[in-house]
Amino acid sequence: MENLTTLDKAIRLQKVELFGDMDTDVLALAASIATQVQCANGTVLFKENGPSDALYVVLSGRIQLTRAGREIFSTGPGETLGNWALFDDQPSVATATCAEETWLLKIEREDFFDLLADHAEMTQKMFKALVKRVRSLLALGLAARQSAQGSPNA
């Protein structure tokens, strides 16, 4: 895969939910700290119960997520891993292993925090994106709970 320009990286990041509502100039800032990484088949990005300190965007290839040695999910191009790792230092809930040669964009937590500290406009938009994501997860959880309990209108 050829090296991506900052503009190419920004376009890829715009598809990430966390950055989806960001203006072009803010996306360019995030793209400036994103590194393009090539990983061989079998490369472990992070381990279950281990540290995870980066967001990964899959450019090509496939990443297998396992928990207790069993596959729980697989990601491919355009998908992300480690969204929450940018914001906290909790251990990973799964092991992420490249299932084939894989190209990624990687944003490390420390670089991300430095960027937020230097750009208040990005921090404000990031908080809005996080709140939107949390509300979405809460709505999904409530809908699943209501479905499991049976609808009172049924």
Short mmCIF file of C-alpha atoms in Angstrom, two decimals, residues 21-108:
data_model
loop_
_atom_site.label_atom_id
_atom_site.label_comp_id
_atom_site.label_asym_id
_atom_site.label_seq_id
_atom_site.Cartn_x
_atom_site.Cartn_y
_atom_site.Cartn_z
CA ASP A 21 -18.80 15.35 12.71
CA MET A 22 -15.44 17.12 12.68
CA ASP A 23 -14.66 19.98 10.31
CA THR A 24 -11.97 19.48 7.70
CA ASP A 25 -9.39 21.54 9.60
CA VAL A 26 -9.92 19.47 12.76
CA LEU A 27 -9.73 16.24 10.76
CA ALA A 28 -6.42 17.42 9.32
CA LEU A 29 -5.09 17.89 12.86
CA ALA A 30 -6.07 14.33 13.77
CA ALA A 31 -4.61 13.04 10.51
CA SER A 32 -1.32 14.75 11.30
CA ILE A 33 -0.80 12.45 14.32
CA ALA A 34 -2.06 9.27 12.61
CA THR A 35 0.72 6.93 11.56
CA GLN A 36 0.35 4.39 8.80
CA VAL A 37 1.41 0.94 10.01
CA GLN A 38 1.95 -2.33 8.16
CA CYS A 39 1.46 -5.50 10.21
CA ALA A 40 2.28 -9.06 9.25
CA ASN A 41 -0.14 -11.95 9.66
CA GLY A 42 -0.13 -12.93 13.35
CA THR A 43 0.87 -9.52 14.71
CA VAL A 44 -0.84 -8.86 18.06
CA LEU A 45 -2.00 -5.26 18.45
CA PHE A 46 -3.14 -5.65 22.04
CA LYS A 47 -3.91 -8.50 24.43
CA GLU A 48 -6.95 -9.29 26.55
CA ASN A 49 -6.55 -7.69 29.99
CA GLY A 50 -3.46 -5.87 28.73
CA PRO A 51 -2.92 -2.21 27.96
CA SER A 52 -4.42 -0.65 24.88
CA ASP A 53 -3.35 2.90 24.17
CA ALA A 54 -4.28 3.57 20.57
CA LEU A 55 -7.09 3.85 18.08
CA TYR A 56 -6.65 1.72 14.95
CA VAL A 57 -8.41 2.22 11.62
CA VAL A 58 -8.15 -0.79 9.31
CA LEU A 59 -7.07 0.33 5.83
CA SER A 60 -6.70 -3.17 4.38
CA GLY A 61 -6.57 -6.69 5.77
CA ARG A 62 -8.45 -8.27 8.63
CA ILE A 63 -8.11 -8.27 12.41
CA GLN A 64 -9.47 -11.06 14.57
CA LEU A 65 -10.69 -10.28 18.08
CA THR A 66 -10.59 -13.13 20.57
CA ARG A 67 -11.63 -13.49 24.17
CA ALA A 68 -10.51 -16.43 26.28
CA GLY A 69 -9.06 -17.89 23.07
CA ARG A 70 -12.37 -17.82 21.14
CA GLU A 71 -13.06 -15.55 18.19
CA ILE A 72 -15.74 -13.00 19.02
CA PHE A 73 -15.44 -10.59 16.12
CA SER A 74 -13.49 -9.79 13.00
CA THR A 75 -12.85 -6.36 11.50
CA GLY A 76 -11.95 -5.29 7.99
CA PRO A 77 -11.26 -2.18 5.93
CA GLY A 78 -12.91 0.99 7.23
CA GLU A 79 -13.56 -0.44 10.68
CA THR A 80 -11.92 0.68 13.93
CA LEU A 81 -10.50 -0.79 17.10
CA GLY A 82 -9.60 0.96 20.32
CA ASN A 83 -11.97 3.93 20.20
CA TRP A 84 -12.22 4.00 23.99
CA ALA A 85 -8.48 3.41 24.41
CA LEU A 86 -7.94 7.03 23.43
CA PHE A 87 -9.76 8.17 26.56
CA ASP A 88 -8.96 5.74 29.33
CA ASP A 89 -6.32 3.29 30.42
CA GLN A 90 -8.57 0.34 31.23
CA PRO A 91 -7.32 -3.08 30.12
CA SER A 92 -8.48 -4.40 26.79
CA VAL A 93 -11.47 -6.75 26.82
CA ALA A 94 -10.11 -8.82 23.91
CA THR A 95 -6.95 -9.75 22.03
CA ALA A 96 -6.58 -8.20 18.57
CA THR A 97 -4.49 -10.18 16.08
CA CYS A 98 -3.89 -9.48 12.41
CA ALA A 99 -5.38 -12.42 10.51
CA GLU A 100 -3.48 -11.48 7.34
CA GLU A 101 -1.14 -8.73 6.19
CA THR A 102 -2.88 -5.59 7.42
CA TRP A 103 -2.41 -1.85 6.96
CA LEU A 104 -3.65 0.45 9.70
CA LEU A 105 -3.85 4.06 10.74
CA LYS A 106 -2.81 4.35 14.37
CA ILE A 107 -3.43 7.26 16.72
CA GLU A 108 -1.70 6.91 20.09
#
